[in-house]
Coordinates of C-alpha atoms in Angstrom, one line a residue:
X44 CA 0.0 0.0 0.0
X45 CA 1.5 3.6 -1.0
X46 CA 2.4 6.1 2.0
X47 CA 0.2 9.1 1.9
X48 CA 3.5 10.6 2.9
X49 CA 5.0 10.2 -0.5
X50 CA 1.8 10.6 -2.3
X51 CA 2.1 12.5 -5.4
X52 CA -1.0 14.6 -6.9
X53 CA -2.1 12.7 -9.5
X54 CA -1.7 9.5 -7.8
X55 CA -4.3 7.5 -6.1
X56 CA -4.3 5.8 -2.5
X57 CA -6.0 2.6 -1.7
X58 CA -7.8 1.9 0.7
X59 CA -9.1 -1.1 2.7
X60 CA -12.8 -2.7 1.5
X61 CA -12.3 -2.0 -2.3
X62 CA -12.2 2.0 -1.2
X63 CA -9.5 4.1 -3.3
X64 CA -9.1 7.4 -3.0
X65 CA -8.3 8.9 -6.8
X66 CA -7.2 12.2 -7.5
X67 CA -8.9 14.7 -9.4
X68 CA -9.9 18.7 -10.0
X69 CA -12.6 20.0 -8.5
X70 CA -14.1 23.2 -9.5
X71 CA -17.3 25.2 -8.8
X72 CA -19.5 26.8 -11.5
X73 CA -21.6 30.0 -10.9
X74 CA -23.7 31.1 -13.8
X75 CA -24.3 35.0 -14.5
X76 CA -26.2 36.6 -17.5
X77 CA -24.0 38.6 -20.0
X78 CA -26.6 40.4 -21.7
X79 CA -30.2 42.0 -21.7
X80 CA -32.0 38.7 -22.6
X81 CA -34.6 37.2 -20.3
X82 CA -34.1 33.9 -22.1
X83 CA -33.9 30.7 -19.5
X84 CA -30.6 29.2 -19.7
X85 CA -30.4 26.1 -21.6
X86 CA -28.5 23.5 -19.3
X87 CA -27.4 20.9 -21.8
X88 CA -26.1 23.6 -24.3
X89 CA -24.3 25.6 -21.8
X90 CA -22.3 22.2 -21.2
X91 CA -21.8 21.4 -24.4
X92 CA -20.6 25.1 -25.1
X93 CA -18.2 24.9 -22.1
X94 CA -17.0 21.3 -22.8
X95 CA -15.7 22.5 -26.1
X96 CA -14.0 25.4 -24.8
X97 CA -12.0 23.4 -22.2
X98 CA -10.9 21.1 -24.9
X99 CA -10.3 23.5 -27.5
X100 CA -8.4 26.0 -25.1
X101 CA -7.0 23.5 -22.4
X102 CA -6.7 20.1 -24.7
X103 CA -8.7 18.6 -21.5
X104 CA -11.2 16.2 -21.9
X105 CA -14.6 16.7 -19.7
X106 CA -17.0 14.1 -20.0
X107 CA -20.8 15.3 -20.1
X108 CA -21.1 13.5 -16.5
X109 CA -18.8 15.4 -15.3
X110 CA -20.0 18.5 -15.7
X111 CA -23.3 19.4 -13.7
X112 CA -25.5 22.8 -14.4
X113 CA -28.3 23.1 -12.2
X114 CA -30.3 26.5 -12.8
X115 CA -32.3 28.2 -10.1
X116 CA -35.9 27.7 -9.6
X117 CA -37.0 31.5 -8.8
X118 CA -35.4 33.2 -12.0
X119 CA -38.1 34.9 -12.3
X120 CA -37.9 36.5 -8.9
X121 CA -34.0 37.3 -9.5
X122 CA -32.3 40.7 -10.0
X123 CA -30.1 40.8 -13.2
X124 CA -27.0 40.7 -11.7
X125 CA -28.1 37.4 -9.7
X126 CA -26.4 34.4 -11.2
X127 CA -28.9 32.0 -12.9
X128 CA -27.2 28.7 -12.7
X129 CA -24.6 26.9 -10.3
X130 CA -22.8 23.7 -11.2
X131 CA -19.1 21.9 -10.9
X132 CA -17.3 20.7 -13.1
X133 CA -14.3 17.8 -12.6
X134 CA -11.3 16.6 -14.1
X135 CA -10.4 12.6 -13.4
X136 CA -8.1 12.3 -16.5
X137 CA -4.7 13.8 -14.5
X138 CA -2.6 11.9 -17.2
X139 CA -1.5 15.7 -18.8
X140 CA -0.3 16.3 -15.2
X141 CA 2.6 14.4 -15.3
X142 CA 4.6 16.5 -18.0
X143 CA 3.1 20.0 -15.4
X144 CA 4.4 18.5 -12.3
X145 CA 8.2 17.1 -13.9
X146 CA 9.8 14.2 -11.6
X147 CA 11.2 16.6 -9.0
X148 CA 8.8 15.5 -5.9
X149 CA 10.0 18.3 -3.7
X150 CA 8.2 20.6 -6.3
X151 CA 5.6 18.8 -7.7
X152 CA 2.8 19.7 -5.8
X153 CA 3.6 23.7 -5.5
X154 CA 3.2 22.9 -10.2
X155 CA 0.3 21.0 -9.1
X156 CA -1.5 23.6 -7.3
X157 CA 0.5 26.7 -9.9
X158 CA -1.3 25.0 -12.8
X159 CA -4.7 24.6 -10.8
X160 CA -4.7 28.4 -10.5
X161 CA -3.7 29.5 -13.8
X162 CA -6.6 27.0 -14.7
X163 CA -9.0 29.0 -12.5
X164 CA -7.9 32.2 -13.8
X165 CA -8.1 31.6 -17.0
X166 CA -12.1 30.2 -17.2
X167 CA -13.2 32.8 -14.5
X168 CA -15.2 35.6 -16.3
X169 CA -15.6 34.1 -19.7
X170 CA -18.4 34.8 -21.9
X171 CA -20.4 31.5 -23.5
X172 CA -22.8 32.3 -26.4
X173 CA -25.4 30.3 -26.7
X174 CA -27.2 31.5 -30.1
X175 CA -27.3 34.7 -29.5
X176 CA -28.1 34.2 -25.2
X177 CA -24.7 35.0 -23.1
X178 CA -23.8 34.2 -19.9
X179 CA -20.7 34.6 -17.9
X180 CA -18.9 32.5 -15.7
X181 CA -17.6 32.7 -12.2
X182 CA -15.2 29.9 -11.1
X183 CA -14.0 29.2 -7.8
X184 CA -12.0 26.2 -6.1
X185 CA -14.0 24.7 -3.2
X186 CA -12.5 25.0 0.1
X187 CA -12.6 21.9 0.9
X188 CA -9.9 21.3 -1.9
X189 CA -7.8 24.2 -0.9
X190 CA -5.0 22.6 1.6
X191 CA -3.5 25.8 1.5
X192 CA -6.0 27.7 2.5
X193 CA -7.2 25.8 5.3
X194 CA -3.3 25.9 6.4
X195 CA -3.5 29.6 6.5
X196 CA -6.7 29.7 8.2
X197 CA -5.2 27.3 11.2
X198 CA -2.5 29.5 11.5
X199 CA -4.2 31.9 12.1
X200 CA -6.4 31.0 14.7
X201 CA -3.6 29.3 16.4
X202 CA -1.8 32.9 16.4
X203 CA -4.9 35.0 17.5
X204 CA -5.7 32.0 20.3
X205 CA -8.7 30.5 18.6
X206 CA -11.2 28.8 20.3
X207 CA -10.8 25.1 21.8
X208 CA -6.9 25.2 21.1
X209 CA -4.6 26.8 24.2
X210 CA -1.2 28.4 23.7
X211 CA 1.0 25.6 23.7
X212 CA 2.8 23.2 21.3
X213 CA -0.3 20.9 21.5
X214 CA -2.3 23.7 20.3
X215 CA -1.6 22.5 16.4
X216 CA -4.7 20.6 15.2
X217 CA -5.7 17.2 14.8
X218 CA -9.4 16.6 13.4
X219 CA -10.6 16.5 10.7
X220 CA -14.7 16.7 9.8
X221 CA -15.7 14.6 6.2
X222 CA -19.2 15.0 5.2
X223 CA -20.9 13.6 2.2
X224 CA -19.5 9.8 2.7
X225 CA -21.9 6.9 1.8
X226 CA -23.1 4.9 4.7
X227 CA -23.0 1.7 3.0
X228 CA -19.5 2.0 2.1
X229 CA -18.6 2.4 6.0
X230 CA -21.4 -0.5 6.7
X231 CA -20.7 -4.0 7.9
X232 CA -21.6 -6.1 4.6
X233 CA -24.8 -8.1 4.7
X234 CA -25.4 -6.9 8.3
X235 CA -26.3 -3.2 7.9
X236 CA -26.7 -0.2 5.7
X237 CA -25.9 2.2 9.0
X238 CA -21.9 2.9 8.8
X239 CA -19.8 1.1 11.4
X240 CA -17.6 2.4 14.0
X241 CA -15.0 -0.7 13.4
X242 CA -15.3 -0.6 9.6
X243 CA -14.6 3.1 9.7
X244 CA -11.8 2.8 11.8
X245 CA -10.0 0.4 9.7
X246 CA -10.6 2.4 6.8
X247 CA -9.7 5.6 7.8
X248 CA -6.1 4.0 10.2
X249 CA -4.8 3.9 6.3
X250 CA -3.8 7.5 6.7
X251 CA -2.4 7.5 10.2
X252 CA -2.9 6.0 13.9
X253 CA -6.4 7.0 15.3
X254 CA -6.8 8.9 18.8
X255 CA -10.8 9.4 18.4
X256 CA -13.6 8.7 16.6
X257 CA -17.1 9.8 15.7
X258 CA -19.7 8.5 13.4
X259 CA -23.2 9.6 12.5
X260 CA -25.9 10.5 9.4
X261 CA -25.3 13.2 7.9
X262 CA -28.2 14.8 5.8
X263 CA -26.4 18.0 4.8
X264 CA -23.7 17.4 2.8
X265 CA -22.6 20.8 1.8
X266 CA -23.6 24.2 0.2
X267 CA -23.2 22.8 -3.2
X268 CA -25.0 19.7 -2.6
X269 CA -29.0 19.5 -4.3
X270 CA -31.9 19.2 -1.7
X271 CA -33.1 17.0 -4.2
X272 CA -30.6 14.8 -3.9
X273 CA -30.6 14.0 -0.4
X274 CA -32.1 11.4 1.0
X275 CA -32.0 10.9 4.5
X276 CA -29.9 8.2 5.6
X277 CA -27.7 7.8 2.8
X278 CA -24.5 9.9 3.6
X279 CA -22.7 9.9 6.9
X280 CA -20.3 12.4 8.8
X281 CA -17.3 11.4 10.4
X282 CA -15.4 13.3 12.9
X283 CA -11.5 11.7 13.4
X284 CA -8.8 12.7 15.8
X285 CA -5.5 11.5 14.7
X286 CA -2.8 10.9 17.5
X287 CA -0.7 13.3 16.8
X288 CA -0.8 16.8 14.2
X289 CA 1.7 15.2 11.8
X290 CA -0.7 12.1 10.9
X291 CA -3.3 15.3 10.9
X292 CA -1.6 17.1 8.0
X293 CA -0.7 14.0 5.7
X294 CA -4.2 12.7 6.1
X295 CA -6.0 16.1 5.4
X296 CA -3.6 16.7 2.3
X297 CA -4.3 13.7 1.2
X298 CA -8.3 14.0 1.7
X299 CA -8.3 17.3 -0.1
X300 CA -8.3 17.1 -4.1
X301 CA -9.7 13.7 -4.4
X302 CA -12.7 11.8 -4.4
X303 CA -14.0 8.7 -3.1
X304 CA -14.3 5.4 -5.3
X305 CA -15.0 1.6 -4.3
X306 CA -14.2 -1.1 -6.3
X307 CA -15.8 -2.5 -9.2
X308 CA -18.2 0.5 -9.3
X309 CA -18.0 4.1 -11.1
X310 CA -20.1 5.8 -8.8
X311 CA -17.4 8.1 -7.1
X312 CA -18.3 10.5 -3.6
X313 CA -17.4 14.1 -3.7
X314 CA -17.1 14.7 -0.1
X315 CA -16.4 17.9 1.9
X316 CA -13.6 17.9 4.1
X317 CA -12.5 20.5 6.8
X318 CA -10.3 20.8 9.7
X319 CA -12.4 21.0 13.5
X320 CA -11.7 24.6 14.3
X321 CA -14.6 23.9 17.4
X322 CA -12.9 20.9 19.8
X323 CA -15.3 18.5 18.7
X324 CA -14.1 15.5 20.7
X325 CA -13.4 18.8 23.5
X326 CA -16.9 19.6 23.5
X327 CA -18.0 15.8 23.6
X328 CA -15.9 15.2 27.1
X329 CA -17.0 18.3 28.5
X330 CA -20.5 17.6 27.9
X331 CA -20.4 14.5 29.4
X332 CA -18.7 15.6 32.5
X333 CA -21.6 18.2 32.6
X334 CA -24.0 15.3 32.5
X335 CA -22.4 13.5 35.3
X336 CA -22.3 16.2 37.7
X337 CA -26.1 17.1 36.7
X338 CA -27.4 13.7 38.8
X339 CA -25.4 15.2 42.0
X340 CA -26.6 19.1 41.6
X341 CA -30.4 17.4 41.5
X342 CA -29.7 15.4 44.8
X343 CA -28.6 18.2 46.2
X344 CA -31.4 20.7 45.1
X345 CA -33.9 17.8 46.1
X346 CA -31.9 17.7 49.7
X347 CA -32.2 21.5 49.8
X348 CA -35.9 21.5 49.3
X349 CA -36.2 19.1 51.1
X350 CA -35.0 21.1 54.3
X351 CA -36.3 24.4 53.2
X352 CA -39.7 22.4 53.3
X353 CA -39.2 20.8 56.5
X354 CA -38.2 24.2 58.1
X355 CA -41.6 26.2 56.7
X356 CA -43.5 23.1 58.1
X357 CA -42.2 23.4 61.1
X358 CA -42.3 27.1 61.1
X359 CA -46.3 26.6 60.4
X360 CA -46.7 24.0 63.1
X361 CA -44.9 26.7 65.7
X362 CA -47.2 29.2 64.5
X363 CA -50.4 26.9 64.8
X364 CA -49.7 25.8 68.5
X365 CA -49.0 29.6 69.7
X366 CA -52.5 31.0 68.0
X367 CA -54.2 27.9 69.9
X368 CA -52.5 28.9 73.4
X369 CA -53.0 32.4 73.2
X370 CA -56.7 31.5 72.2

């Protein structure tokens, strides 16, 4: 089995249970009108326009599934400089990649992310024409595939004291949130469709040595996911602390920029992945110590009350036998 240490870009890591995790690019689509025109956009020429484009200015293949334009439903409630459509748009075939990136390891993936960019840059704000209609396009990379950004952000909060983390060397990270998985693929085989804790476990231990871990369905899977889409049940969210911040940054690296694949199938999950910038597992403990101590403040409210009745009964009895001998 490859080390996710040495991982290159464009390479994929397997996994255990027929799981792989393959490399791709990842980007999202927002749809604007170019023109006066009140015309609804036309999803499946709109791909085929951009499709063409990307091979005819990139030499990248798309395929037609691998491009998905979803327009909005109120359009005819939106302003005209609201964007019409949203969609993403992936690249699995990373074979042009190798000639980008060179055989130098130590700067392979700065080329790999270089590229990605100028990539970006280059298809934000074009104009498609479709007979006449225009529309303009705004593309972004999700942050979920931006390492480097999620880096930053860390560092950041580490430096300002963010919450859940103290100033110390042990303030450095170490969770990591994924969102979007399928349950099944995380189940126990012929026993349920609910993802396992063990099965989970050994999947994930692939891409370093497991402190924590938390497992539950998950029926929002993201801002770009379709409500449509969802069904409850289906897609799971898993929570994992890693022993140490080192086996942290390999894994998340490794997450980010790739998708989700089991054997013998096509279908492929685009998860979301983030770093825990809340204490999750923090959080968890602390709750639970909260509960614990919750049985003991009861006993000793009911103790309390207990007295403070006994005293006013005592009190009224007092009060009833002077009234009788003054009487």
């Amino acid at each position: 089995m490859t080390n996710q240490r040495t991982l290159r870009p464009t390479e994929t890591l397997q996994l255990e249970t027929g799981l792989s995790l393959i490399p791709r690019i990842k980007l999202l689509l927002t749809i604007y009108r170019a023109d006066k025109s009140v015309s609804p956009i036309d999803e499946w020429k709109f791909k085929r326009s951009l499709i063409d484009y990307i091979k005819s200015s990139f030499s990248i293949t798309v395929l037609e599934e691998d491009l998905q334009i979803r327009k909005f439903k109120d359009l005819n409630k939106r302003k005209r400089d609201e964007p019409v459509a949203k969609g993403r748009v992936f690249v699995h075939d990373l074979g042009f990649m190798e000639k980008v990136i060179g055989e130098n390891k130590a700067e392979e993936e700065e080329k790999f992310v270089e590229w990605r960019r100028g990539f970006v840059e280059k298809l934000d704000g074009i104009e498609l024409n479709l007979e006449g209609v225009k529309f303009k396009l705004k593309v972004d990379v999700p942050k979920s595939d931006d390492f480097e950004g999620m880096n930053k952000e860390w560092e950041e909060n580490i430096a300002f004291g963010a919450r859940g983390y103290q100033r110390s060397e042990r303030m450095q990270p170490d969770t990591i949130i994924l969102k979007g998985m399928p349950s099944r693929w995380f189940a126990e085989t012929r026993v349920s469709s609910k993802p396992s804790m063990l099965v989970t476990h050994t999947i994930l231990s692939a891409l370093g040595k497991i402190r924590n871990l938390h497992v539950a369905e998950d029926n929002d899977i993201g801002d770009n996911a379709n409500e449509e889409d969802i069904v409850s049940g289906l897609h799971c969210k898993i929570v994992v602390r890693f022993e140490n911040h080192k086996d942290f940054y390999d894994a998340l690296k490794v997450l980010c920029g790739r998708s989700l694949q089991k054997q013998g199938s096509r279908l492929r999950a685009d998860y979301d992945v983030t770093w825990d910038k809340d204490g999750f597992f923090r959080d968890a403990r602390h709750q639970i110590e909260e509960r614990k101590r919750i049985p003991a403040r009861r006993v000793e409210e009911r103790d309390e009350g207990h007295r403070q009745h006994s005293r006013v009964s005592q009190f009224s009895s007092e009060e009833g036998r002077r009234k009788r001998f003054k009487e």
